[in-house]
PDB file as gemmi writes it, atoms N, CA and C in Angstrom:
CRYST1    1.000    1.000    1.000  90.00  90.00  90.00 P 1                      
ATOM      1  N   UNK A   1     241.694 158.696 309.204  1.00  0.00           N  
ATOM      2  CA  UNK A   1     241.700 159.857 310.056  1.00  0.00           C  
ATOM      3  C   UNK A   1     241.376 161.112 309.260  1.00  0.00           C  
ATOM      4  N   UNK A   2     241.840 161.182 308.031  1.00  0.00           N  
ATOM      5  CA  UNK A   2     241.598 162.351 307.207  1.00  0.00           C  
ATOM      6  C   UNK A   2     240.114 162.480 306.872  1.00  0.00           C  
ATOM      7  N   UNK A   3     239.455 161.355 306.638  1.00  0.00           N  
ATOM      8  CA  UNK A   3     238.028 161.369 306.339  1.00  0.00           C  
ATOM      9  C   UNK A   3     237.241 161.889 307.536  1.00  0.00           C  
ATOM     10  N   UNK A   4     237.681 161.535 308.715  1.00  0.00           N  
ATOM     11  CA  UNK A   4     237.026 162.006 309.938  1.00  0.00           C  
ATOM     12  C   UNK A   4     237.117 163.526 310.051  1.00  0.00           C  
ATOM     13  N   UNK A   5     238.255 164.084 309.709  1.00  0.00           N  
ATOM     14  CA  UNK A   5     238.431 165.539 309.745  1.00  0.00           C  
ATOM     15  C   UNK A   5     237.561 166.232 308.706  1.00  0.00           C  
ATOM     16  N   UNK A   6     237.449 165.629 307.547  1.00  0.00           N  
ATOM     17  CA  UNK A   6     236.611 166.211 306.488  1.00  0.00           C  
ATOM     18  C   UNK A   6     235.159 166.259 306.948  1.00  0.00           C  
ATOM     19  N   UNK A   7     234.666 165.155 307.521  1.00  0.00           N  
ATOM     20  CA  UNK A   7     233.288 165.131 308.013  1.00  0.00           C  
ATOM     21  C   UNK A   7     233.093 166.125 309.159  1.00  0.00           C  
ATOM     22  N   UNK A   8     234.089 166.278 310.003  1.00  0.00           N  
ATOM     23  CA  UNK A   8     233.995 167.242 311.098  1.00  0.00           C  
ATOM     24  C   UNK A   8     233.906 168.664 310.546  1.00  0.00           C  
ATOM     25  N   UNK A   9     234.687 168.967 309.532  1.00  0.00           N  
ATOM     26  CA  UNK A   9     234.652 170.301 308.941  1.00  0.00           C  
ATOM     27  C   UNK A   9     233.313 170.557 308.252  1.00  0.00           C  
ATOM     28  N   UNK A  10     232.785 169.562 307.577  1.00  0.00           N  
ATOM     29  CA  UNK A  10     231.467 169.696 306.947  1.00  0.00           C  
ATOM     30  C   UNK A  10     230.409 169.948 308.016  1.00  0.00           C  
ATOM     31  N   UNK A  11     230.509 169.241 309.129  1.00  0.00           N  
ATOM     32  CA  UNK A  11     229.564 169.430 310.225  1.00  0.00           C  
ATOM     33  C   UNK A  11     229.623 170.823 310.811  1.00  0.00           C  
ATOM     34  N   UNK A  12     230.837 171.362 310.968  1.00  0.00           N  
ATOM     35  CA  UNK A  12     231.002 172.718 311.501  1.00  0.00           C  
ATOM     36  C   UNK A  12     230.384 173.733 310.539  1.00  0.00           C  
ATOM     37  N   UNK A  13     230.624 173.554 309.257  1.00  0.00           N  
ATOM     38  CA  UNK A  13     230.069 174.478 308.264  1.00  0.00           C  
ATOM     39  C   UNK A  13     228.546 174.412 308.263  1.00  0.00           C  
ATOM     40  N   UNK A  14     227.986 173.205 308.302  1.00  0.00           N  
ATOM     41  CA  UNK A  14     226.524 173.071 308.320  1.00  0.00           C  
ATOM     42  C   UNK A  14     225.916 173.684 309.572  1.00  0.00           C  
ATOM     43  N   UNK A  15     226.559 173.486 310.704  1.00  0.00           N  
ATOM     44  CA  UNK A  15     226.064 174.064 311.948  1.00  0.00           C  
ATOM     45  C   UNK A  15     226.099 175.593 311.886  1.00  0.00           C  
ATOM     46  N   UNK A  16     227.177 176.152 311.338  1.00  0.00           N  
ATOM     47  CA  UNK A  16     227.273 177.604 311.194  1.00  0.00           C  
ATOM     48  C   UNK A  16     226.181 178.125 310.250  1.00  0.00           C  
ATOM     49  N   UNK A  17     225.919 177.396 309.184  1.00  0.00           N  
ATOM     50  CA  UNK A  17     224.851 177.800 308.264  1.00  0.00           C  
ATOM     51  C   UNK A  17     223.477 177.725 308.928  1.00  0.00           C  
ATOM     52  N   UNK A  18     223.270 176.727 309.782  1.00  0.00           N  
ATOM     53  CA  UNK A  18     221.992 176.645 310.501  1.00  0.00           C  
ATOM     54  C   UNK A  18     221.833 177.827 311.454  1.00  0.00           C  
ATOM     55  N   UNK A  19     222.910 178.215 312.148  1.00  0.00           N  
ATOM     56  CA  UNK A  19     222.842 179.387 313.031  1.00  0.00           C  
ATOM     57  C   UNK A  19     222.565 180.651 312.229  1.00  0.00           C  
ATOM     58  N   UNK A  20     223.215 180.783 311.099  1.00  0.00           N  
ATOM     59  CA  UNK A  20     223.008 181.954 310.249  1.00  0.00           C  
ATOM     60  C   UNK A  20     221.566 182.008 309.731  1.00  0.00           C  
ATOM     61  N   UNK A  21     221.051 180.860 309.305  1.00  0.00           N  
ATOM     62  CA  UNK A  21     219.666 180.848 308.819  1.00  0.00           C  
ATOM     63  C   UNK A  21     218.682 181.185 309.939  1.00  0.00           C  
ATOM     64  N   UNK A  22     218.965 180.737 311.161  1.00  0.00           N  
ATOM     65  CA  UNK A  22     218.110 181.085 312.295  1.00  0.00           C  
ATOM     66  C   UNK A  22     218.105 182.593 312.512  1.00  0.00           C  
ATOM     67  N   UNK A  23     219.275 183.203 312.424  1.00  0.00           N  
ATOM     68  CA  UNK A  23     219.368 184.654 312.576  1.00  0.00           C  
ATOM     69  C   UNK A  23     218.595 185.379 311.469  1.00  0.00           C  
ATOM     70  N   UNK A  24     218.766 184.941 310.254  1.00  0.00           N  
ATOM     71  CA  UNK A  24     218.079 185.574 309.121  1.00  0.00           C  
ATOM     72  C   UNK A  24     216.569 185.422 309.254  1.00  0.00           C  
ATOM     73  N   UNK A  25     216.109 184.221 309.608  1.00  0.00           N  
ATOM     74  CA  UNK A  25     214.668 184.006 309.742  1.00  0.00           C  
ATOM     75  C   UNK A  25     214.072 184.806 310.895  1.00  0.00           C  
ATOM     76  N   UNK A  26     214.867 185.048 311.937  1.00  0.00           N  
ATOM     77  CA  UNK A  26     214.346 185.835 313.061  1.00  0.00           C  
ATOM     78  C   UNK A  26     214.170 187.299 312.681  1.00  0.00           C  
ATOM     79  N   UNK A  27     214.924 187.778 311.718  1.00  0.00           N  
ATOM     80  CA  UNK A  27     214.821 189.168 311.286  1.00  0.00           C  
ATOM     81  C   UNK A  27     213.823 189.374 310.158  1.00  0.00           C  
ATOM     82  N   UNK A  28     213.359 188.301 309.553  1.00  0.00           N  
ATOM     83  CA  UNK A  28     212.423 188.401 308.434  1.00  0.00           C  
ATOM     84  C   UNK A  28     211.026 188.766 308.915  1.00  0.00           C  
ATOM     85  N   UNK A  29     210.297 189.391 308.020  1.00  0.00           N  
ATOM     86  CA  UNK A  29     208.890 189.671 308.275  1.00  0.00           C  
ATOM     87  C   UNK A  29     208.104 189.043 307.132  1.00  0.00           C  
ATOM     88  N   UNK A  30     207.015 188.443 307.477  1.00  0.00           N  
ATOM     89  CA  UNK A  30     206.192 187.797 306.477  1.00  0.00           C  
ATOM     90  C   UNK A  30     205.402 186.684 307.107  1.00  0.00           C  
ATOM     91  N   UNK A  31     204.538 186.094 306.311  1.00  0.00           N  
ATOM     92  CA  UNK A  31     203.660 185.060 306.864  1.00  0.00           C  
ATOM     93  C   UNK A  31     204.392 183.754 307.154  1.00  0.00           C  
ATOM     94  N   UNK A  32     205.450 183.463 306.443  1.00  0.00           N  
ATOM     95  CA  UNK A  32     206.185 182.221 306.661  1.00  0.00           C  
ATOM     96  C   UNK A  32     207.377 182.383 307.583  1.00  0.00           C  
ATOM     97  N   UNK A  33     207.686 183.606 307.999  1.00  0.00           N  
ATOM     98  CA  UNK A  33     208.882 183.868 308.795  1.00  0.00           C  
ATOM     99  C   UNK A  33     208.865 183.114 310.122  1.00  0.00           C  
ATOM    100  N   UNK A  34     207.727 183.085 310.788  1.00  0.00           N  
ATOM    101  CA  UNK A  34     207.641 182.402 312.087  1.00  0.00           C  
ATOM    102  C   UNK A  34     207.842 180.895 311.912  1.00  0.00           C  
ATOM    103  N   UNK A  35     207.218 180.329 310.901  1.00  0.00           N  
ATOM    104  CA  UNK A  35     207.368 178.888 310.650  1.00  0.00           C  
ATOM    105  C   UNK A  35     208.811 178.538 310.291  1.00  0.00           C  
ATOM    106  N   UNK A  36     209.430 179.338 309.457  1.00  0.00           N  
ATOM    107  CA  UNK A  36     210.824 179.092 309.086  1.00  0.00           C  
ATOM    108  C   UNK A  36     211.743 179.225 310.293  1.00  0.00           C  
ATOM    109  N   UNK A  37     211.468 180.210 311.144  1.00  0.00           N  
ATOM    110  CA  UNK A  37     212.279 180.399 312.346  1.00  0.00           C  
ATOM    111  C   UNK A  37     212.156 179.193 313.273  1.00  0.00           C  
ATOM    112  N   UNK A  38     210.928 178.713 313.490  1.00  0.00           N  
ATOM    113  CA  UNK A  38     210.721 177.552 314.360  1.00  0.00           C  
ATOM    114  C   UNK A  38     211.432 176.314 313.810  1.00  0.00           C  
ATOM    115  N   UNK A  39     211.312 176.102 312.505  1.00  0.00           N  
ATOM    116  CA  UNK A  39     211.965 174.949 311.884  1.00  0.00           C  
ATOM    117  C   UNK A  39     213.489 175.059 311.999  1.00  0.00           C  
ATOM    118  N   UNK A  40     214.000 176.256 311.842  1.00  0.00           N  
ATOM    119  CA  UNK A  40     215.443 176.460 311.922  1.00  0.00           C  
ATOM    120  C   UNK A  40     215.964 176.225 313.339  1.00  0.00           C  
ATOM    121  N   UNK A  41     215.239 176.728 314.338  1.00  0.00           N  
ATOM    122  CA  UNK A  41     215.645 176.493 315.727  1.00  0.00           C  
ATOM    123  C   UNK A  41     215.592 175.005 316.042  1.00  0.00           C  
ATOM    124  N   UNK A  42     214.544 174.335 315.593  1.00  0.00           N  
ATOM    125  CA  UNK A  42     214.401 172.895 315.807  1.00  0.00           C  
ATOM    126  C   UNK A  42     215.595 172.145 315.206  1.00  0.00           C  
ATOM    127  N   UNK A  43     215.927 172.448 313.961  1.00  0.00           N  
ATOM    128  CA  UNK A  43     217.051 171.773 313.298  1.00  0.00           C  
ATOM    129  C   UNK A  43     218.376 172.087 313.968  1.00  0.00           C  
ATOM    130  N   UNK A  44     218.535 173.328 314.434  1.00  0.00           N  
ATOM    131  CA  UNK A  44     219.765 173.729 315.102  1.00  0.00           C  
ATOM    132  C   UNK A  44     219.974 172.936 316.390  1.00  0.00           C  
ATOM    133  N   UNK A  45     218.893 172.568 317.039  1.00  0.00           N  
ATOM    134  CA  UNK A  45     219.004 171.798 318.282  1.00  0.00           C  
ATOM    135  C   UNK A  45     219.046 170.295 318.040  1.00  0.00           C  
ATOM    136  N   UNK A  46     218.178 169.790 317.201  1.00  0.00           N  
ATOM    137  CA  UNK A  46     217.996 168.343 317.046  1.00  0.00           C  
ATOM    138  C   UNK A  46     219.108 167.682 316.228  1.00  0.00           C  
ATOM    139  N   UNK A  47     219.533 168.283 315.142  1.00  0.00           N  
ATOM    140  CA  UNK A  47     220.528 167.651 314.268  1.00  0.00           C  
ATOM    141  C   UNK A  47     221.851 167.381 315.005  1.00  0.00           C  
ATOM    142  N   UNK A  48     222.417 168.349 315.748  1.00  0.00           N  
ATOM    143  CA  UNK A  48     223.653 168.016 316.484  1.00  0.00           C  
ATOM    144  C   UNK A  48     223.446 166.930 317.540  1.00  0.00           C  
ATOM    145  N   UNK A  49     222.272 166.911 318.167  1.00  0.00           N  
ATOM    146  CA  UNK A  49     221.994 165.865 319.164  1.00  0.00           C  
ATOM    147  C   UNK A  49     221.991 164.491 318.499  1.00  0.00           C  
ATOM    148  N   UNK A  50     221.311 164.378 317.355  1.00  0.00           N  
ATOM    149  CA  UNK A  50     221.284 163.098 316.649  1.00  0.00           C  
ATOM    150  C   UNK A  50     222.669 162.693 316.158  1.00  0.00           C  
ATOM    151  N   UNK A  51     223.464 163.635 315.687  1.00  0.00           N  
ATOM    152  CA  UNK A  51     224.818 163.308 315.245  1.00  0.00           C  
ATOM    153  C   UNK A  51     225.682 162.829 316.407  1.00  0.00           C  
ATOM    154  N   UNK A  52     225.532 163.456 317.563  1.00  0.00           N  
ATOM    155  CA  UNK A  52     226.278 163.035 318.742  1.00  0.00           C  
ATOM    156  C   UNK A  52     225.864 161.620 319.163  1.00  0.00           C  
ATOM    157  N   UNK A  53     224.550 161.366 319.158  1.00  0.00           N  
ATOM    158  CA  UNK A  53     224.058 160.028 319.519  1.00  0.00           C  
ATOM    159  C   UNK A  53     224.560 158.985 318.528  1.00  0.00           C  
ATOM    160  N   UNK A  54     224.565 159.319 317.237  1.00  0.00           N  
ATOM    161  CA  UNK A  54     225.065 158.400 316.227  1.00  0.00           C  
ATOM    162  C   UNK A  54     226.527 158.055 316.497  1.00  0.00           C  
ATOM    163  N   UNK A  55     227.325 159.062 316.828  1.00  0.00           N  
ATOM    164  CA  UNK A  55     228.732 158.820 317.130  1.00  0.00           C  
ATOM    165  C   UNK A  55     228.915 157.926 318.343  1.00  0.00           C  
ATOM    166  N   UNK A  56     228.091 158.142 319.366  1.00  0.00           N  
ATOM    167  CA  UNK A  56     228.178 157.301 320.567  1.00  0.00           C  
ATOM    168  C   UNK A  56     227.824 155.856 320.247  1.00  0.00           C  
ATOM    169  N   UNK A  57     226.734 155.648 319.510  1.00  0.00           N  
ATOM    170  CA  UNK A  57     226.337 154.288 319.151  1.00  0.00           C  
ATOM    171  C   UNK A  57     227.395 153.630 318.273  1.00  0.00           C  
ATOM    172  N   UNK A  58     227.971 154.362 317.351  1.00  0.00           N  
ATOM    173  CA  UNK A  58     228.996 153.814 316.473  1.00  0.00           C  
ATOM    174  C   UNK A  58     230.197 153.324 317.276  1.00  0.00           C  
ATOM    175  N   UNK A  59     230.680 154.164 318.198  1.00  0.00           N  
ATOM    176  CA  UNK A  59     231.822 153.760 319.025  1.00  0.00           C  
ATOM    177  C   UNK A  59     231.475 152.555 319.893  1.00  0.00           C  
ATOM    178  N   UNK A  60     230.267 152.549 320.448  1.00  0.00           N  
ATOM    179  CA  UNK A  60     229.862 151.452 321.323  1.00  0.00           C  
ATOM    180  C   UNK A  60     229.830 150.134 320.553  1.00  0.00           C  
ATOM    181  N   UNK A  61     229.176 150.130 319.399  1.00  0.00           N  
ATOM    182  CA  UNK A  61     229.044 148.883 318.649  1.00  0.00           C  
ATOM    183  C   UNK A  61     230.352 148.484 317.973  1.00  0.00           C  
ATOM    184  N   UNK A  62     231.203 149.441 317.649  1.00  0.00           N  
ATOM    185  CA  UNK A  62     232.503 149.106 317.091  1.00  0.00           C  
ATOM    186  C   UNK A  62     233.355 148.400 318.149  1.00  0.00           C  
ATOM    187  N   UNK A  63     233.296 148.893 319.389  1.00  0.00           N  
ATOM    188  CA  UNK A  63     234.039 148.246 320.474  1.00  0.00           C  
ATOM    189  C   UNK A  63     233.494 146.859 320.761  1.00  0.00           C  
ATOM    190  N   UNK A  64     232.165 146.691 320.701  1.00  0.00           N  
ATOM    191  CA  UNK A  64     231.565 145.367 320.922  1.00  0.00           C  
ATOM    192  C   UNK A  64     232.035 144.389 319.855  1.00  0.00           C  
ATOM    193  N   UNK A  65     232.124 144.843 318.608  1.00  0.00           N  
ATOM    194  CA  UNK A  65     232.583 143.976 317.525  1.00  0.00           C  
ATOM    195  C   UNK A  65     234.014 143.519 317.739  1.00  0.00           C  
ATOM    196  N   UNK A  66     234.856 144.418 318.214  1.00  0.00           N  
ATOM    197  CA  UNK A  66     236.247 144.059 318.483  1.00  0.00           C  
ATOM    198  C   UNK A  66     236.332 143.052 319.619  1.00  0.00           C  
ATOM    199  N   UNK A  67     235.510 143.227 320.653  1.00  0.00           N  
ATOM    200  CA  UNK A  67     235.492 142.277 321.766  1.00  0.00           C  
ATOM    201  C   UNK A  67     235.063 140.894 321.295  1.00  0.00           C  
ATOM    202  N   UNK A  68     234.065 140.840 320.422  1.00  0.00           N  
ATOM    203  CA  UNK A  68     233.583 139.546 319.922  1.00  0.00           C  
ATOM    204  C   UNK A  68     234.660 138.865 319.082  1.00  0.00           C  
ATOM    205  N   UNK A  69     235.382 139.649 318.261  1.00  0.00           N  
ATOM    206  CA  UNK A  69     236.463 139.059 317.457  1.00  0.00           C  
ATOM    207  C   UNK A  69     237.565 138.504 318.355  1.00  0.00           C  
ATOM    208  N   UNK A  70     237.880 139.223 319.427  1.00  0.00           N  
ATOM    209  CA  UNK A  70     238.891 138.745 320.373  1.00  0.00           C  
ATOM    210  C   UNK A  70     238.447 137.443 321.033  1.00  0.00           C  
ATOM    211  N   UNK A  71     237.184 137.375 321.428  1.00  0.00           N  
ATOM    212  CA  UNK A  71     236.660 136.158 322.050  1.00  0.00           C  
ATOM    213  C   UNK A  71     236.737 134.983 321.090  1.00  0.00           C  
ATOM    214  N   UNK A  72     236.426 135.221 319.813  1.00  0.00           N  
ATOM    215  CA  UNK A  72     236.490 134.136 318.829  1.00  0.00           C  
ATOM    216  C   UNK A  72     237.929 133.667 318.631  1.00  0.00           C  
ATOM    217  N   UNK A  73     238.882 134.617 318.595  1.00  0.00           N  
ATOM    218  CA  UNK A  73     240.285 134.229 318.446  1.00  0.00           C  
ATOM    219  C   UNK A  73     240.750 133.408 319.634  1.00  0.00           C  
ATOM    220  N   UNK A  74     240.340 133.817 320.837  1.00  0.00           N  
ATOM    221  CA  UNK A  74     240.730 133.070 322.030  1.00  0.00           C  
ATOM    222  C   UNK A  74     240.108 131.682 322.035  1.00  0.00           C  
ATOM    223  N   UNK A  75     238.847 131.576 321.594  1.00  0.00           N  
ATOM    224  CA  UNK A  75     238.180 130.279 321.554  1.00  0.00           C  
ATOM    225  C   UNK A  75     238.855 129.365 320.531  1.00  0.00           C  
ATOM    226  N   UNK A  76     239.260 129.913 319.400  1.00  0.00           N  
ATOM    227  CA  UNK A  76     239.945 129.107 318.397  1.00  0.00           C  
ATOM    228  C   UNK A  76     241.328 128.686 318.877  1.00  0.00           C  
ATOM    229  N   UNK A  77     241.970 129.548 319.630  1.00  0.00           N  
ATOM    230  CA  UNK A  77     243.296 129.198 320.151  1.00  0.00           C  
ATOM    231  C   UNK A  77     243.190 128.063 321.163  1.00  0.00           C  
ATOM    232  N   UNK A  78     242.100 128.047 321.929  1.00  0.00           N  
ATOM    233  CA  UNK A  78     241.914 126.980 322.918  1.00  0.00           C  
ATOM    234  C   UNK A  78     241.584 125.650 322.247  1.00  0.00           C  
ATOM    235  N   UNK A  79     240.751 125.699 321.207  1.00  0.00           N  
ATOM    236  CA  UNK A  79     240.317 124.467 320.544  1.00  0.00           C  
ATOM    237  C   UNK A  79     240.354 124.694 319.033  1.00  0.00           C  
ATOM    238  N   UNK A  80     241.498 124.452 318.387  1.00  0.00           N  
ATOM    239  CA  UNK A  80     241.620 124.711 316.952  1.00  0.00           C  
ATOM    240  C   UNK A  80     240.769 123.775 316.094  1.00  0.00           C  
ATOM    241  N   UNK A  81     240.259 122.686 316.656  1.00  0.00           N  
ATOM    242  CA  UNK A  81     239.446 121.741 315.893  1.00  0.00           C  
ATOM    243  C   UNK A  81     238.074 122.326 315.532  1.00  0.00           C  
ATOM    244  N   UNK A  82     237.560 123.209 316.385  1.00  0.00           N  
ATOM    245  CA  UNK A  82     236.239 123.788 316.125  1.00  0.00           C  
ATOM    246  C   UNK A  82     236.350 124.833 315.029  1.00  0.00           C  
ATOM    247  N   UNK A  83     235.341 124.879 314.211  1.00  0.00           N  
ATOM    248  CA  UNK A  83     235.299 125.896 313.176  1.00  0.00           C  
ATOM    249  C   UNK A  83     234.478 127.082 313.702  1.00  0.00           C  
ATOM    250  N   UNK A  84     234.435 128.155 312.896  1.00  0.00           N  
ATOM    251  CA  UNK A  84     233.685 129.341 313.286  1.00  0.00           C  
ATOM    252  C   UNK A  84     232.192 129.025 313.368  1.00  0.00           C  
ATOM    253  N   UNK A  85     231.728 128.065 312.586  1.00  0.00           N  
ATOM    254  CA  UNK A  85     230.316 127.700 312.610  1.00  0.00           C  
ATOM    255  C   UNK A  85     229.911 127.090 313.944  1.00  0.00           C  
ATOM    256  N   UNK A  86     230.843 126.385 314.575  1.00  0.00           N  
ATOM    257  CA  UNK A  86     230.546 125.751 315.871  1.00  0.00           C  
ATOM    258  C   UNK A  86     230.478 126.771 316.990  1.00  0.00           C  
ATOM    259  N   UNK A  87     231.166 127.909 316.826  1.00  0.00           N  
ATOM    260  CA  UNK A  87     231.196 128.920 317.869  1.00  0.00           C  
ATOM    261  C   UNK A  87     229.927 129.698 317.765  1.00  0.00           C  
TER     262      UNK A  87                                                      
END                                                                             
């Protein structure tokens, strides 16, 4: 649980830094300012979306793994003669 909080805090800090960089790039003048601003806005939107999707997939597949382990335990309880290879 503590590791989860650490990663959450790192994520909050990175997101705040991305917002700050977007603000700074929007106020800059120069030939690369527009490109940096576009890249910063893109990252500010896309990175949190990908992190959210990763979390959803992780929870989904973690739950599927637990269900499969439960099914294997139930199958072994019904027929202890079968090994895991037979299942």
